PDB file of C-alpha atoms in Angstrom:
ATOM      1  CA  MET A   1       0.068   0.011   0.171  1.00 50.00           C
ATOM      2  CA  ALA A   2       2.854   2.113   1.044  1.00 49.00           C
ATOM      3  CA  SER A   3       4.478   1.597  -2.531  1.00 52.00           C
ATOM      4  CA  ASN A   4       1.241   2.506  -4.405  1.00 53.00           C
ATOM      5  CA  ARG A   5       0.842   5.567  -2.622  1.00 54.00           C
ATOM      6  CA  ASN A   6       4.462   6.700  -3.120  1.00 58.00           C
ATOM      7  CA  GLU A   7       3.892   5.735  -6.874  1.00 56.00           C
ATOM      8  CA  HIS A   8       0.720   7.862  -6.745  1.00 56.00           C
ATOM      9  CA  LEU A   9       2.911  10.883  -5.654  1.00 71.00           C
ATOM     10  CA  ARG A  10       5.550  10.312  -8.231  1.00 84.00           C
ATOM     11  CA  TYR A  11       3.296   9.817 -11.052  1.00 88.00           C
ATOM     12  CA  ARG A  12      -0.231  10.653 -12.549  1.00 88.00           C
ATOM     13  CA  TYR A  13      -2.420   8.763 -14.900  1.00 89.00           C
ATOM     14  CA  GLY A  14      -4.860   9.781 -17.441  1.00 90.00           C
ATOM     15  CA  ILE A  15      -6.755   8.695 -20.514  1.00 90.00           C
ATOM     16  CA  CYS A  16      -6.595  10.676 -23.788  1.00 91.00           C
ATOM     17  CA  LEU A  17     -10.071  12.126 -25.050  1.00 90.00           C
ATOM     18  CA  ASN A  18      -8.900  12.690 -28.768  1.00 87.00           C
ATOM     19  CA  ASP A  19     -10.865  10.700 -30.798  1.00 89.00           C
ATOM     20  CA  SER A  20      -8.361  10.551 -33.833  1.00 89.00           C
ATOM     21  CA  CYS A  21      -5.564   9.558 -31.215  1.00 92.00           C
ATOM     22  CA  GLU A  22      -4.192   5.907 -31.004  1.00 87.00           C
ATOM     23  CA  LYS A  23      -4.068   6.095 -27.426  1.00 85.00           C
ATOM     24  CA  CYS A  24      -7.689   7.183 -27.162  1.00 89.00           C
ATOM     25  CA  LYS A  25      -8.750   4.385 -29.193  1.00 85.00           C
ATOM     26  CA  SER A  26      -7.038   1.989 -26.953  1.00 87.00           C
ATOM     27  CA  LYS A  27      -8.055   3.402 -23.912  1.00 84.00           C
ATOM     28  CA  GLU A  28      -4.427   3.254 -22.266  1.00 87.00           C
ATOM     29  CA  ALA A  29      -3.972   4.874 -19.174  1.00 88.00           C
ATOM     30  CA  GLN A  30      -0.901   6.582 -19.693  1.00 88.00           C
ATOM     31  CA  GLN A  31       1.806   7.430 -16.931  1.00 87.00           C
ATOM     32  CA  ILE A  32       2.821  10.989 -16.701  1.00 88.00           C
ATOM     33  CA  PRO A  33       5.593  11.996 -14.093  1.00 91.00           C
ATOM     34  CA  ALA A  34       3.898  14.438 -11.460  1.00 82.00           C
ATOM     35  CA  ARG A  35       5.841  17.425 -12.317  1.00 84.00           C
ATOM     36  CA  LYS A  36       4.945  17.271 -15.758  1.00 86.00           C
ATOM     37  CA  ASP A  37       1.538  18.664 -17.505  1.00 87.00           C
ATOM     38  CA  LEU A  38      -1.387  16.002 -17.865  1.00 85.00           C
ATOM     39  CA  VAL A  39      -1.224  15.833 -21.592  1.00 91.00           C
ATOM     40  CA  CYS A  40      -1.044  12.938 -24.168  1.00 92.00           C
ATOM     41  CA  GLU A  41       2.356  11.788 -25.084  1.00 85.00           C
ATOM     42  CA  SER A  42       0.967  10.890 -28.485  1.00 86.00           C
ATOM     43  CA  CYS A  43      -1.400  13.812 -29.607  1.00 90.00           C
ATOM     44  CA  GLY A  44      -0.323  16.479 -27.020  1.00 88.00           C
ATOM     45  CA  LYS A  45      -4.417  16.882 -25.903  1.00 88.00           C
ATOM     46  CA  PRO A  46      -4.846  17.121 -22.270  1.00 92.00           C
ATOM     47  CA  LEU A  47      -5.654  13.958 -20.649  1.00 87.00           C
ATOM     48  CA  ARG A  48      -8.513  13.162 -18.257  1.00 89.00           C
ATOM     49  CA  GLU A  49      -7.154  11.958 -14.889  1.00 87.00           C
ATOM     50  CA  CYS A  50      -7.834   8.516 -13.871  1.00 90.00           C
ATOM     51  CA  PRO A  51      -6.966   5.929 -11.021  1.00 87.00           C
ATOM     52  CA  PRO A  52      -3.628   4.143 -11.470  1.00 84.00           C
ATOM     53  CA  PRO A  53      -4.249   0.631 -13.530  1.00 80.00           C
ATOM     54  CA  LYS A  54      -4.578  -2.255 -11.447  1.00 76.00           C
ATOM     55  CA  SER A  55      -1.937  -4.952 -11.311  1.00 71.00           C
ATOM     56  CA  PHE A  56      -2.018  -8.533 -12.456  1.00 72.00           C
ATOM     57  CA  VAL A  57      -2.550  -9.859  -9.044  1.00 66.00           C
ATOM     58  CA  GLN A  58      -5.350  -7.079  -7.990  1.00 67.00           C
ATOM     59  CA  LYS A  59      -7.100  -7.962 -11.047  1.00 66.00           C
ATOM     60  CA  TYR A  60      -7.084 -11.712 -10.766  1.00 70.00           C
ATOM     61  CA  GLY A  61      -6.087 -12.474  -7.275  1.00 66.00           C
ATOM     62  CA  LYS A  62      -9.719 -13.272  -6.169  1.00 70.00           C
ATOM     63  CA  TYR A  63      -9.971 -16.019  -9.141  1.00 74.00           C
ATOM     64  CA  ILE A  64      -6.234 -17.587  -8.314  1.00 74.00           C
ATOM     65  CA  GLY A  65      -7.441 -17.941  -4.823  1.00 74.00           C
ATOM     66  CA  ILE A  66     -10.691 -19.661  -5.805  1.00 81.00           C
ATOM     67  CA  GLY A  67      -9.022 -21.820  -8.362  1.00 76.00           C
ATOM     68  CA  VAL A  68      -6.268 -22.635  -5.512  1.00 73.00           C
ATOM     69  CA  ALA A  69      -9.379 -23.574  -2.943  1.00 75.00           C
ATOM     70  CA  ALA A  70     -11.118 -25.583  -5.924  1.00 76.00           C
ATOM     71  CA  VAL A  71      -7.789 -27.802  -6.365  1.00 74.00           C
ATOM     72  CA  VAL A  72      -7.429 -28.243  -2.519  1.00 71.00           C
ATOM     73  CA  ILE A  73     -10.943 -29.344  -2.136  1.00 79.00           C
ATOM     74  CA  ILE A  74     -10.931 -31.752  -5.052  1.00 78.00           C
ATOM     75  CA  GLY A  75      -7.329 -33.236  -4.238  1.00 69.00           C
ATOM     76  CA  GLY A  76      -8.862 -34.176  -0.811  1.00 66.00           C
ATOM     77  CA  ILE A  77     -11.991 -35.861  -2.242  1.00 68.00           C
ATOM     78  CA  ALA A  78      -9.707 -37.838  -4.649  1.00 60.00           C
ATOM     79  CA  THR A  79      -7.423 -38.867  -1.700  1.00 63.00           C
ATOM     80  CA  TYR A  80     -10.434 -39.799   0.621  1.00 58.00           C
ATOM     81  CA  CYS A  81     -12.030 -42.094  -2.168  1.00 58.00           C
ATOM     82  CA  LEU A  82      -8.534 -43.820  -3.079  1.00 56.00           C
ATOM     83  CA  LEU A  83      -8.080 -44.610   0.998  1.00 55.00           C
ATOM     84  CA  PRO A  84      -9.537 -47.922   2.016  1.00 55.00           C
ATOM     85  CA  SER A  85     -12.203 -48.327   4.152  1.00 48.00           C
ATOM     86  CA  LYS A  86     -11.990 -49.374   7.843  1.00 47.00           C
ATOM     87  CA  ASN A  87     -14.684 -52.059   7.458  1.00 49.00           C
ATOM     88  CA  GLY A  88     -13.966 -53.313   4.074  1.00 53.00           C
ATOM     89  CA  GLY A  89     -14.319 -51.925   0.909  1.00 53.00           C
ATOM     90  CA  SER A  90     -13.079 -48.460  -0.554  1.00 56.00           C
ATOM     91  CA  ALA A  91     -14.272 -45.093   0.479  1.00 55.00           C
ATOM     92  CA  GLU A  92     -15.551 -44.526  -3.064  1.00 55.00           C
ATOM     93  CA  THR A  93     -17.900 -47.664  -2.888  1.00 57.00           C
ATOM     94  CA  HIS A  94     -19.292 -46.249   0.418  1.00 59.00           C
ATOM     95  CA  VAL A  95     -19.721 -42.750  -1.110  1.00 57.00           C
ATOM     96  CA  ALA A  96     -21.884 -44.155  -3.781  1.00 57.00           C
ATOM     97  CA  ASP A  97     -23.823 -46.009  -1.311  1.00 65.00           C
ATOM     98  CA  SER A  98     -24.486 -43.178   0.437  1.00 65.00           C
ATOM     99  CA  ILE A  99     -25.533 -41.394  -2.695  1.00 64.00           C
ATOM    100  CA  VAL A 100     -27.815 -44.453  -3.563  1.00 58.00           C
ATOM    101  CA  ASP A 101     -29.544 -44.209  -0.334  1.00 71.00           C
ATOM    102  CA  SER A 102     -30.253 -40.532  -0.184  1.00 67.00           C
ATOM    103  CA  ILE A 103     -31.728 -41.077  -3.640  1.00 65.00           C
ATOM    104  CA  SER A 104     -33.774 -43.834  -2.513  1.00 66.00           C
ATOM    105  CA  GLU A 105     -35.157 -41.897   0.605  1.00 72.00           C
ATOM    106  CA  ALA A 106     -36.135 -39.112  -1.620  1.00 67.00           C
ATOM    107  CA  MET A 107     -37.902 -41.467  -3.863  1.00 67.00           C
ATOM    108  CA  ASN A 108     -39.707 -42.818  -0.847  1.00 68.00           C
ATOM    109  CA  ASP A 109     -40.535 -39.750   0.760  1.00 71.00           C
ATOM    110  CA  SER A 110     -41.907 -38.537  -2.925  1.00 66.00           C
ATOM    111  CA  LEU A 111     -44.071 -41.648  -2.842  1.00 69.00           C
ATOM    112  CA  ARG A 112     -45.663 -40.877   0.560  1.00 75.00           C
ATOM    113  CA  ALA A 113     -46.370 -37.330  -0.273  1.00 72.00           C
ATOM    114  CA  LYS A 114     -48.353 -38.210  -3.382  1.00 69.00           C
ATOM    115  CA  ALA A 115     -49.977 -41.156  -1.323  1.00 68.00           C
ATOM    116  CA  TYR A 116     -50.832 -38.321   1.202  1.00 69.00           C
ATOM    117  CA  ALA A 117     -52.179 -36.116  -1.356  1.00 71.00           C
ATOM    118  CA  ASP A 118     -54.368 -38.736  -2.796  1.00 69.00           C
ATOM    119  CA  SER A 119     -55.975 -39.727   0.372  1.00 65.00           C
ATOM    120  CA  VAL A 120     -56.663 -35.768   0.909  1.00 62.00           C
ATOM    121  CA  LYS A 121     -58.384 -35.654  -2.428  1.00 67.00           C
ATOM    122  CA  ILE A 122     -60.460 -38.754  -1.602  1.00 65.00           C
ATOM    123  CA  ALA A 123     -61.758 -37.656   1.567  1.00 63.00           C
ATOM    124  CA  LYS A 124     -62.627 -34.213   0.199  1.00 64.00           C
ATOM    125  CA  ALA A 125     -64.597 -35.894  -2.689  1.00 62.00           C
ATOM    126  CA  ASP A 126     -66.306 -38.039  -0.063  1.00 62.00           C
ATOM    127  CA  SER A 127     -67.135 -35.212   2.155  1.00 62.00           C
ATOM    128  CA  ILE A 128     -68.396 -33.273  -0.879  1.00 67.00           C
ATOM    129  CA  LEU A 129     -70.545 -36.287  -1.626  1.00 60.00           C
ATOM    130  CA  LEU A 130     -72.064 -36.508   1.691  1.00 62.00           C
ATOM    131  CA  VAL A 131     -72.699 -32.853   2.004  1.00 60.00           C
ATOM    132  CA  ALA A 132     -74.526 -33.074  -1.320  1.00 60.00           C
ATOM    133  CA  GLU A 133     -76.880 -36.142  -0.143  1.00 64.00           C
ATOM    134  CA  ASN A 134     -77.380 -34.479   3.115  1.00 63.00           C
ATOM    135  CA  ALA A 135     -78.609 -31.229   1.027  1.00 62.00           C
ATOM    136  CA  LYS A 136     -80.728 -33.366  -1.270  1.00 59.00           C
ATOM    137  CA  ASP A 137     -82.496 -34.976   1.892  1.00 58.00           C
ATOM    138  CA  GLU A 138     -83.056 -31.511   3.287  1.00 58.00           C
ATOM    139  CA  VAL A 139     -84.685 -30.319  -0.182  1.00 53.00           C
ATOM    140  CA  LYS A 140     -88.553 -30.897   0.031  1.00 53.00           C
ATOM    141  CA  PRO A 141     -89.931 -31.255  -3.431  1.00 53.00           C
ATOM    142  CA  GLN A 142     -92.043 -27.979  -3.968  1.00 57.00           C
ATOM    143  CA  THR A 143     -95.776 -28.716  -4.934  1.00 54.00           C
ATOM    144  CA  THR A 144     -98.100 -26.373  -6.761  1.00 54.00           C
ATOM    145  CA  PRO A 145    -100.717 -25.281  -4.131  1.00 53.00           C
ATOM    146  CA  ALA A 146    -104.149 -26.931  -4.909  1.00 49.00           C
ATOM    147  CA  GLN A 147    -106.460 -24.301  -5.996  1.00 55.00           C
ATOM    148  CA  PRO A 148    -109.798 -24.432  -3.960  1.00 53.00           C
ATOM    149  CA  LYS A 149    -112.529 -26.405  -5.375  1.00 48.00           C
ATOM    150  CA  PRO A 150    -115.449 -24.683  -6.393  1.00 48.00           C
ATOM    151  CA  GLN A 151    -118.164 -24.309  -3.577  1.00 46.00           C
ATOM    152  CA  THR A 152    -121.623 -25.005  -5.090  1.00 42.00           C
ATOM    153  CA  SER A 153    -124.983 -24.962  -3.310  1.00 41.00           C
ATOM    154  CA  ALA A 154    -126.294 -28.413  -1.966  1.00 39.00           C
ATOM    155  CA  SER A 155    -129.380 -27.855  -4.213  1.00 45.00           C
ATOM    156  CA  SER A 156    -127.500 -27.725  -7.207  1.00 51.00           C
ATOM    157  CA  SER A 157    -124.042 -27.713  -8.859  1.00 61.00           C
ATOM    158  CA  SER A 158    -124.931 -27.295 -12.443  1.00 86.00           C
ATOM    159  CA  SER A 159    -123.483 -24.660 -14.624  1.00 92.00           C
ATOM    160  CA  HIS A 160    -125.271 -21.914 -16.250  1.00 93.00           C
ATOM    161  CA  ARG A 161    -124.113 -19.504 -18.806  1.00 93.00           C
ATOM    162  CA  LEU A 162    -124.741 -15.781 -18.074  1.00 92.00           C
ATOM    163  CA  SER A 163    -124.000 -12.725 -20.583  1.00 92.00           C
ATOM    164  CA  TYR A 164    -121.151 -11.644 -18.602  1.00 93.00           C
ATOM    165  CA  GLY A 165    -119.696 -15.258 -17.691  1.00 95.00           C
ATOM    166  CA  THR A 166    -120.200 -18.600 -16.241  1.00 95.00           C
ATOM    167  CA  TRP A 167    -122.036 -19.570 -12.884  1.00 96.00           C
ATOM    168  CA  ASN A 168    -121.545 -22.646 -11.257  1.00 95.00           C
ATOM    169  CA  GLY A 169    -123.872 -23.295  -8.276  1.00 94.00           C
ATOM    170  CA  GLY A 170    -127.713 -22.629  -7.397  1.00 93.00           C
ATOM    171  CA  MET A 171    -130.208 -20.782  -8.987  1.00 93.00           C
ATOM    172  CA  LYS A 172    -132.905 -18.433  -7.598  1.00 92.00           C
ATOM    173  CA  ASN A 173    -135.568 -16.447  -9.921  1.00 91.00           C
ATOM    174  CA  GLY A 174    -132.737 -16.948 -12.768  1.00 90.00           C
ATOM    175  CA  GLN A 175    -130.084 -15.272 -10.586  1.00 92.00           C
ATOM    176  CA  PRO A 176    -127.055 -16.972  -8.894  1.00 95.00           C
ATOM    177  CA  HIS A 177    -127.945 -17.761  -5.282  1.00 94.00           C
ATOM    178  CA  GLY A 178    -126.156 -19.621  -2.782  1.00 93.00           C
ATOM    179  CA  ASN A 179    -122.413 -21.084  -2.342  1.00 95.00           C
ATOM    180  CA  GLY A 180    -120.571 -21.200  -6.132  1.00 95.00           C
ATOM    181  CA  THR A 181    -117.981 -19.850  -8.557  1.00 97.00           C
ATOM    182  CA  MET A 182    -118.389 -17.143 -10.867  1.00 96.00           C
ATOM    183  CA  THR A 183    -116.087 -17.206 -13.782  1.00 97.00           C
ATOM    184  CA  TYR A 184    -116.074 -13.515 -15.604  1.00 96.00           C
ATOM    185  CA  SER A 185    -115.810 -13.932 -19.400  1.00 96.00           C
ATOM    186  CA  THR A 186    -116.238  -9.737 -20.004  1.00 96.00           C
ATOM    187  CA  SER A 187    -115.071  -7.012 -17.619  1.00 96.00           C
ATOM    188  CA  ARG A 188    -117.705  -6.440 -15.104  1.00 94.00           C
ATOM    189  CA  THR A 189    -117.973  -4.514 -11.812  1.00 94.00           C
ATOM    190  CA  ILE A 190    -118.270  -7.686  -9.059  1.00 93.00           C
ATOM    191  CA  ASP A 191    -121.135  -6.147  -7.579  1.00 94.00           C
ATOM    192  CA  SER A 192    -123.355  -3.036  -8.006  1.00 91.00           C
ATOM    193  CA  ARG A 193    -123.270  -2.536  -4.425  1.00 92.00           C
ATOM    194  CA  ASP A 194    -119.287  -3.061  -3.800  1.00 92.00           C
ATOM    195  CA  PRO A 195    -118.433   0.784  -2.380  1.00 92.00           C
ATOM    196  CA  LYS A 196    -114.863   0.161  -4.225  1.00 92.00           C
ATOM    197  CA  GLY A 197    -116.353  -0.298  -7.710  1.00 92.00           C
ATOM    198  CA  ARG A 198    -113.877  -3.346  -8.061  1.00 96.00           C
ATOM    199  CA  VAL A 199    -114.144  -4.789 -11.744  1.00 96.00           C
ATOM    200  CA  ALA A 200    -113.079  -8.331 -12.580  1.00 96.00           C
ATOM    201  CA  GLN A 201    -111.537  -8.904 -15.971  1.00 96.00           C
ATOM    202  CA  PRO A 202    -112.082 -11.800 -18.291  1.00 96.00           C
ATOM    203  CA  GLY A 203    -110.443 -15.160 -16.967  1.00 96.00           C
ATOM    204  CA  GLU A 204    -111.011 -14.360 -13.376  1.00 97.00           C
ATOM    205  CA  TYR A 205    -113.261 -15.681 -11.024  1.00 97.00           C
ATOM    206  CA  ILE A 206    -114.649 -15.400  -7.510  1.00 97.00           C
ATOM    207  CA  VAL A 207    -115.607 -18.338  -5.118  1.00 96.00           C
ATOM    208  CA  GLY A 208    -118.125 -17.402  -2.554  1.00 95.00           C
ATOM    209  CA  GLU A 209    -121.627 -16.631  -1.560  1.00 95.00           C
ATOM    210  CA  TRP A 210    -124.438 -14.892  -3.789  1.00 94.00           C
ATOM    211  CA  ASP A 211    -127.781 -13.843  -2.922  1.00 94.00           C
ATOM    212  CA  ASN A 212    -130.506 -13.534  -5.452  1.00 92.00           C
ATOM    213  CA  GLY A 213    -127.630 -12.474  -7.940  1.00 90.00           C
ATOM    214  CA  HIS A 214    -125.603 -10.203  -5.462  1.00 93.00           C
ATOM    215  CA  LEU A 215    -122.247 -11.287  -4.043  1.00 95.00           C
ATOM    216  CA  VAL A 216    -122.344 -11.506  -0.192  1.00 94.00           C
ATOM    217  CA  GLN A 217    -118.879 -12.509   0.459  1.00 95.00           C
ATOM    218  CA  GLY A 218    -115.957 -14.295  -1.411  1.00 96.00           C
ATOM    219  CA  ARG A 219    -112.363 -14.661  -2.811  1.00 97.00           C
ATOM    220  CA  TRP A 220    -111.366 -13.096  -6.034  1.00 96.00           C
ATOM    221  CA  PHE A 221    -108.740 -14.952  -7.912  1.00 97.00           C
ATOM    222  CA  LYS A 222    -107.143 -12.541 -10.446  1.00 96.00           C
ATOM    223  CA  ASN A 223    -105.355 -13.183 -13.313  1.00 96.00           C
ATOM    224  CA  ASP A 224    -101.899 -11.828 -12.185  1.00 96.00           C
ATOM    225  CA  GLY A 225    -101.679 -14.895  -9.491  1.00 95.00           C
ATOM    226  CA  SER A 226    -103.072 -12.408  -6.328  1.00 96.00           C
ATOM    227  CA  LYS A 227    -106.195 -13.169  -4.471  1.00 95.00           C
ATOM    228  CA  GLU A 228    -108.409 -10.739  -2.560  1.00 95.00           C
ATOM    229  CA  ALA A 229    -110.956 -11.187  -0.038  1.00 94.00           C
ATOM    230  CA  VAL A 230    -114.354  -9.723  -0.957  1.00 94.00           C
ATOM    231  CA  ILE A 231    -116.901  -8.759   1.825  1.00 94.00           C
ATOM    232  CA  ILE A 232    -120.122  -6.780   0.872  1.00 92.00           C
ATOM    233  CA  GLY A 233    -122.897  -8.380   2.915  1.00 91.00           C
ATOM    234  CA  LYS A 234    -126.388  -9.474   2.178  1.00 88.00           C
ATOM    235  CA  VAL A 235    -129.162  -7.385   0.354  1.00 79.00           C
ATOM    236  CA  GLY A 236    -131.449  -5.223   2.707  1.00 70.00           C
TER     237      GLY A 236
END
């Protein structure tokens, strides 16, 4: 280190920046005495000062050390393999056996891991099937609610066609009377006494009680699937 510092004090180093100069093309670090101007020896142009170039040992010392260490390690392994084993057979044979045992153990570990993974997959599949079966048992089949059967009067259950629909039930003085079902074929107010003035549409029907042509009470089944209770009361 002291010699490098002394050399740095006695010399300066620079790189030529003149593109037409051979020293610039070779990127050579020129050594200039410290007391002289830092100019190129070839073209006389100013040099850009740079650190002194590395010695061979500085450049390649690390690689030389690695190579020496590798040679020592390889030589030690070779010597060990050539020595006879205490228990009979060469050390090389024992090294080979050790490698084979390691490979076999690794293969066994791989097979055990695969078998475990397969068992986990089977357990998951069985669990999914069990859940599906339980869910299937819990789901009750949906049935369409039964529509109420038309109620007819005890005295008659015949069908009568009217100007605004069909009446299934008893008749009195030519008018619907008693319990029955009125199915409308045209738009019609369900009863002239209805304070709400509700109108039944074609295809809708009312199951209930009539009194001499007037609706007393019943259940109105509409085309949109909804139902409505209707209570008007008896005449007079």
